[in-house]
Every structure is written in C-alpha cells, then in structure tokens.
Amino acid sequence: MFISFEGPDGSGKSTQIELLATELRESGHEVVTVREPGGTPAGEKVRAILLGEGGTVSVDPRADALLFNASRAQLVADVIEPALARGAIVIADRFADSTLAYQGYGSGLPLDALRAIITFATAGRTPDLTLLLDLAAEEGLARKSGSGRTRFEDGFDATFHARVADGFRALAAAEPTRWRLLDASAAPAALAAQISQAVQGALATRR
Ligand code: TYD
C-alpha cells in the first residue's frame, strides 16, 4: 500500500509519519518512508537546487514543476516501485499532489499540464490513500522557525500559501475516496489516532 501525506508547510507531517511508521512496524509490516523532493542521490541534488540550500536561487515555476518531477521520477523508479513490489507499505512525505497545490494553485500553472508531467514522471503510480493534514496556512508557517524555513516558506507571500491550503482542500474534495481530510490543529496524539484509524481502515479493505 502506498500512503502519501500532504498539507501546508508546518502541518506536522514528519512527526505524524514517524508515529505511523513505528505503529505499522510494530504490527509486523515492512515500512519504507520517503520524502519529496529527495530520497535518492540524484533527488537530493535536485532538492538542494529547489530549496535554495547553500544559497538563494531563483527558479521559474515551470522549472520548479519539472525539477520536482525529475526528483519524483527517480524516487518512484528506485525506491517506491521496488518497495511496493516486495509488499512493503510506502509512506511519502508529500507526493504529486504537492505539485498541483504549490505550482498549480499557488503559482497559477495550468493543472492539466501539471497532471501530464506528473503522469509521465510517476508512470501513473498514485497513492492508495492520501492524508491531508489541513491547517490554516499562517498557522503552519508560524510553527516553523526562521532557520528551518525553505525558499517556499520565505519566498512566497501569505496569499500564495492560502491558495496552496485551499488547493489541497479542492483536490481532496474532488477525489474523496483517496483523500482523508484531517484537522492538523488537533493535539498530536489525537491526530495520530485519526491517522491510525484511516490507515487501518484502508488496510482492512485491501485484505
Ligand atoms: P520541505 O522542507 O520538504 O517542506 P515540508 O517539511 O513542509 O514538506 O520542503 C518542500 C517544499 O517544497 C515545501 O515548501 C513544498 C514545496 N513543494 C512544491 O512546491 N512542489 C512539490 O511538488 C513538492 C513535492 C514540494
């Protein structure tokens, strides 16, 4: 099973992914966690370009879309497909929906063009379950310290991040069988319990 976590910056995805991975491993599953962009040697180099690590870079939104998907193509081929083929559960910290939310709803690139790029990059692989940790954009940004912020958090204004958060909600509403919308302002333990319930439910229907 392939599970992705999506949501605005600072919504607590990495904390929740760790909790879920631990729970699933304790119940005997092989779990592979991946993060986007990155997760392969080539992908980590692309990540450094994209997130402005080691210096500020200016990247056009179209270049962003292609770079995120270059990293994604390598990750799907090298890590995600082999893990799924072995029967592992793959948990992704962001996947293709982030391109639709950030480069599409945020930067205004056409969604149909982005979908074509995504289908090419992923060879059609989509998550079985996508958990949206929904949070008001300004609340998420306030949770992140200055030094932990990326180009996307510092370089775009509040209206960009509000469009991203609304974009995630629109994507979730359009595909309700794949997405679960969860309130990320809840206490971490309460949120973890909701995530666990959603994942156990999805696993049960696949047995
Ligand atoms: P990261 O440090 O991984 O942020 P987070 O911990 O919040 O996931 O940085 C990823 C940034 O890149 C984040 O601001 C979202 C953005 N992004 C896109 O714009 N498009 C994409 O396709 C992906 C995967 C991420």
Short mmCIF file of C-alpha atoms and ligand atoms in Angstrom, two decimals:
data_model
loop_
_atom_site.label_atom_id
_atom_site.label_comp_id
_atom_site.label_asym_id
_atom_site.label_seq_id
_atom_site.Cartn_x
_atom_site.Cartn_y
_atom_site.Cartn_z
CA MET A 1 0.00 0.00 0.00
CA PHE A 2 1.16 3.48 -0.90
CA ILE A 3 0.21 6.27 1.52
CA SER A 4 1.03 9.96 1.00
CA PHE A 5 0.87 12.83 3.48
CA GLU A 6 0.05 16.27 2.16
CA GLY A 7 -0.62 19.66 3.69
CA PRO A 8 0.73 23.15 4.04
CA ASP A 9 4.18 23.81 5.46
CA GLY A 10 4.32 23.24 9.22
CA SER A 11 1.27 20.98 9.37
CA GLY A 12 3.20 18.33 11.33
CA LYS A 13 3.57 15.72 8.59
CA SER A 14 7.01 14.47 9.60
CA THR A 15 6.03 13.92 13.25
CA GLN A 16 2.90 12.03 12.24
CA ILE A 17 4.75 9.95 9.64
CA GLU A 18 7.24 8.80 12.29
CA LEU A 19 4.41 7.80 14.64
CA LEU A 20 2.56 5.91 11.91
CA ALA A 21 5.69 4.14 10.65
CA THR A 22 6.51 2.99 14.19
CA GLU A 23 2.99 1.68 14.75
CA LEU A 24 2.94 -0.21 11.45
CA ARG A 25 6.41 -1.70 12.03
CA GLU A 26 5.36 -2.86 15.50
CA SER A 27 2.46 -4.72 13.92
CA GLY A 28 4.87 -6.53 11.60
CA HIS A 29 4.76 -4.54 8.35
CA GLU A 30 7.80 -3.53 6.35
CA VAL A 31 7.55 0.26 6.09
CA VAL A 32 9.54 2.47 3.73
CA THR A 33 9.35 6.22 4.30
CA VAL A 34 10.35 8.72 1.61
CA ARG A 35 10.43 12.48 1.40
CA GLU A 36 9.94 14.79 -1.52
CA PRO A 37 11.90 16.35 -3.05
CA GLY A 38 14.81 13.95 -2.44
CA GLY A 39 15.10 10.35 -1.32
CA THR A 40 17.69 9.25 -3.91
CA PRO A 41 21.24 10.58 -4.54
CA ALA A 42 20.06 12.40 -7.69
CA GLY A 43 16.89 13.57 -5.94
CA GLU A 44 18.85 15.06 -3.02
CA LYS A 45 20.87 17.14 -5.52
CA VAL A 46 17.67 18.35 -7.10
CA ARG A 47 16.36 19.14 -3.60
CA ALA A 48 19.35 21.40 -2.95
CA ILE A 49 18.55 23.38 -6.10
CA LEU A 50 14.85 23.57 -5.36
CA LEU A 51 15.02 24.57 -1.72
CA GLY A 52 17.86 27.03 -2.11
CA GLU A 53 20.11 25.14 0.29
CA GLY A 54 23.55 26.73 0.33
CA GLY A 55 22.44 29.97 -1.31
CA THR A 56 19.47 31.69 -2.81
CA VAL A 57 18.32 30.56 -6.22
CA SER A 58 15.63 31.92 -8.45
CA VAL A 59 13.65 29.24 -10.23
CA ASP A 60 10.72 29.77 -12.56
CA PRO A 61 7.54 27.88 -11.52
CA ARG A 62 7.74 25.80 -14.72
CA ALA A 63 11.32 24.85 -13.87
CA ASP A 64 10.16 24.07 -10.33
CA ALA A 65 7.46 21.76 -11.69
CA LEU A 66 9.97 19.89 -13.87
CA LEU A 67 12.61 19.64 -11.13
CA PHE A 68 10.17 18.32 -8.53
CA ASN A 69 9.03 15.75 -11.06
CA ALA A 70 12.59 14.80 -12.04
CA SER A 71 13.27 14.02 -8.39
CA ARG A 72 9.91 12.19 -8.19
CA ALA A 73 10.62 10.04 -11.28
CA GLN A 74 13.89 8.80 -9.76
CA LEU A 75 12.20 8.14 -6.41
CA VAL A 76 9.36 6.15 -7.99
CA ALA A 77 11.75 4.06 -10.09
CA ASP A 78 14.47 3.43 -7.48
CA VAL A 79 12.56 3.25 -4.20
CA ILE A 80 8.76 3.30 -4.37
CA GLU A 81 8.13 0.67 -7.07
CA PRO A 82 10.64 -1.88 -5.69
CA ALA A 83 9.23 -1.44 -2.17
CA LEU A 84 5.62 -1.90 -3.31
CA ALA A 85 6.66 -4.94 -5.34
CA ARG A 86 8.08 -6.51 -2.14
CA GLY A 87 4.80 -5.89 -0.34
CA ALA A 88 6.09 -3.04 1.84
CA ILE A 89 3.94 -0.11 2.94
CA VAL A 90 5.37 3.09 1.45
CA ILE A 91 4.72 6.36 3.28
CA ALA A 92 5.58 9.53 1.35
CA ASP A 93 6.09 12.95 2.95
CA ARG A 94 4.49 14.81 0.01
CA PHE A 95 3.93 13.40 -3.48
CA ALA A 96 2.44 14.59 -6.78
CA ASP A 97 -0.45 16.45 -5.14
CA SER A 98 2.09 18.95 -3.76
CA THR A 99 2.97 19.92 -7.34
CA LEU A 100 -0.71 20.55 -8.07
CA ALA A 101 -1.14 22.56 -4.86
CA TYR A 102 2.10 24.63 -4.98
CA GLN A 103 2.89 25.03 -8.70
CA GLY A 104 -0.78 24.80 -9.75
CA TYR A 105 -2.99 26.52 -7.17
CA GLY A 106 -0.09 28.51 -5.66
CA SER A 107 1.89 29.67 -8.69
CA GLY A 108 -1.00 29.52 -11.17
CA LEU A 109 0.32 26.97 -13.67
CA PRO A 110 -2.45 25.05 -15.50
CA LEU A 111 -3.45 21.87 -13.67
CA ASP A 112 -3.90 19.81 -16.85
CA ALA A 113 -0.32 20.49 -17.97
CA LEU A 114 0.97 19.62 -14.50
CA ARG A 115 -1.06 16.40 -14.49
CA ALA A 116 0.55 15.37 -17.79
CA ILE A 117 4.04 15.96 -16.36
CA ILE A 118 3.14 14.04 -13.19
CA THR A 119 1.75 11.06 -15.10
CA PHE A 120 4.94 10.92 -17.18
CA ALA A 121 7.21 11.20 -14.11
CA THR A 122 5.37 8.64 -11.99
CA ALA A 123 4.47 6.26 -14.86
CA GLY A 124 0.95 6.54 -13.50
CA ARG A 125 1.68 5.45 -9.91
CA THR A 126 -0.73 7.18 -7.50
CA PRO A 127 -1.14 6.80 -3.74
CA ASP A 128 -3.83 4.42 -2.48
CA LEU A 129 -4.53 6.74 0.44
CA THR A 130 -3.68 10.42 0.87
CA LEU A 131 -3.92 12.07 4.27
CA LEU A 132 -4.38 15.84 4.18
CA LEU A 133 -3.17 17.47 7.37
CA ASP A 134 -5.31 20.53 6.97
CA LEU A 135 -4.23 23.74 8.65
CA ALA A 136 -4.65 27.46 8.01
CA ALA A 137 -1.53 28.49 6.07
CA GLU A 138 -0.50 31.20 8.54
CA GLU A 139 -0.75 28.77 11.45
CA GLY A 140 1.61 26.33 9.73
CA LEU A 141 4.17 29.00 8.87
CA ALA A 142 4.10 30.34 12.42
CA ARG A 143 5.07 26.88 13.69
CA LYS A 144 8.30 26.89 11.65
CA SER A 145 11.40 28.61 12.98
CA GLY A 146 13.30 31.07 10.78
CA SER A 147 16.29 28.77 10.20
CA GLY A 148 14.12 25.77 9.31
CA ARG A 149 12.32 27.66 6.57
CA THR A 150 12.77 26.92 2.89
CA ARG A 151 12.58 29.12 -0.19
CA PHE A 152 8.93 28.19 -0.47
CA GLU A 153 8.16 29.36 3.03
CA ASP A 154 10.15 32.60 2.86
CA GLY A 155 9.93 33.48 -0.82
CA PHE A 156 6.17 33.49 -1.28
CA ASP A 157 3.61 35.69 0.39
CA ALA A 158 0.70 34.79 2.63
CA THR A 159 -1.80 34.78 -0.24
CA PHE A 160 0.33 32.18 -2.06
CA HIS A 161 0.24 29.91 0.98
CA ALA A 162 -3.51 30.46 1.41
CA ARG A 163 -4.03 29.39 -2.23
CA VAL A 164 -1.93 26.28 -1.57
CA ALA A 165 -4.01 25.35 1.50
CA ASP A 166 -7.26 25.92 -0.43
CA GLY A 167 -5.83 23.94 -3.35
CA PHE A 168 -5.24 20.92 -1.13
CA ARG A 169 -8.85 21.14 0.09
CA ALA A 170 -10.11 21.30 -3.51
CA LEU A 171 -8.02 18.27 -4.52
CA ALA A 172 -9.34 16.32 -1.52
CA ALA A 173 -12.94 17.24 -2.30
CA ALA A 174 -12.55 16.15 -5.93
CA GLU A 175 -11.30 12.66 -5.03
CA PRO A 176 -12.95 11.75 -1.71
CA THR A 177 -12.25 8.01 -1.91
CA ARG A 178 -8.47 8.53 -1.99
CA TRP A 179 -8.22 11.51 0.39
CA ARG A 180 -8.94 11.87 4.12
CA LEU A 181 -9.07 15.44 5.38
CA LEU A 182 -7.82 15.72 8.99
CA ASP A 183 -7.67 18.76 11.24
CA ALA A 184 -3.95 19.34 11.88
CA SER A 185 -4.63 21.91 14.60
CA ALA A 186 -5.69 18.99 16.83
CA ALA A 187 -3.32 17.73 19.55
CA PRO A 188 -0.63 15.48 18.03
CA ALA A 189 -1.88 12.36 19.87
CA ALA A 190 -5.47 12.93 18.75
CA LEU A 191 -4.34 13.48 15.17
CA ALA A 192 -2.21 10.32 15.32
CA ALA A 193 -5.26 8.32 16.43
CA GLN A 194 -7.29 9.59 13.46
CA ILE A 195 -4.45 8.75 11.06
CA SER A 196 -4.12 5.27 12.52
CA GLN A 197 -7.86 4.68 12.12
CA ALA A 198 -7.82 5.83 8.48
CA VAL A 199 -4.83 3.61 7.65
CA GLN A 200 -6.19 0.55 9.46
CA GLY A 201 -9.48 1.01 7.60
CA ALA A 202 -7.68 1.18 4.26
CA LEU A 203 -5.56 -1.88 5.10
CA ALA A 204 -8.67 -3.84 6.09
CA THR A 205 -10.37 -3.19 2.75
CA ARG A 206 -7.28 -4.47 0.91
CA ARG A 207 -7.12 -7.79 2.72
P1 TYD B 1 10.33 20.64 2.82
O1 TYD B 1 11.43 21.19 3.62
O2 TYD B 1 10.31 19.19 2.50
O3 TYD B 1 8.98 21.10 3.48
P2 TYD B 1 7.98 20.29 4.37
O4 TYD B 1 8.79 19.82 5.53
O5 TYD B 1 6.95 21.32 4.72
O6 TYD B 1 7.44 19.20 3.49
O7 TYD B 1 10.22 21.49 1.51
C1 TYD B 1 9.43 21.15 0.49
C2 TYD B 1 8.89 22.44 -0.08
O8 TYD B 1 8.68 22.28 -1.48
C3 TYD B 1 7.56 22.77 0.54
O9 TYD B 1 7.50 24.17 0.79
C4 TYD B 1 6.58 22.40 -0.54
C5 TYD B 1 7.34 22.54 -1.81
N1 TYD B 1 6.93 21.60 -2.89
C6 TYD B 1 6.46 22.10 -4.09
O10 TYD B 1 6.35 23.33 -4.26
N2 TYD B 1 6.12 21.22 -5.10
C7 TYD B 1 6.24 19.87 -4.97
O11 TYD B 1 5.93 19.09 -5.91
C8 TYD B 1 6.76 19.36 -3.71
C9 TYD B 1 6.94 17.89 -3.51
C10 TYD B 1 7.09 20.26 -2.71
#
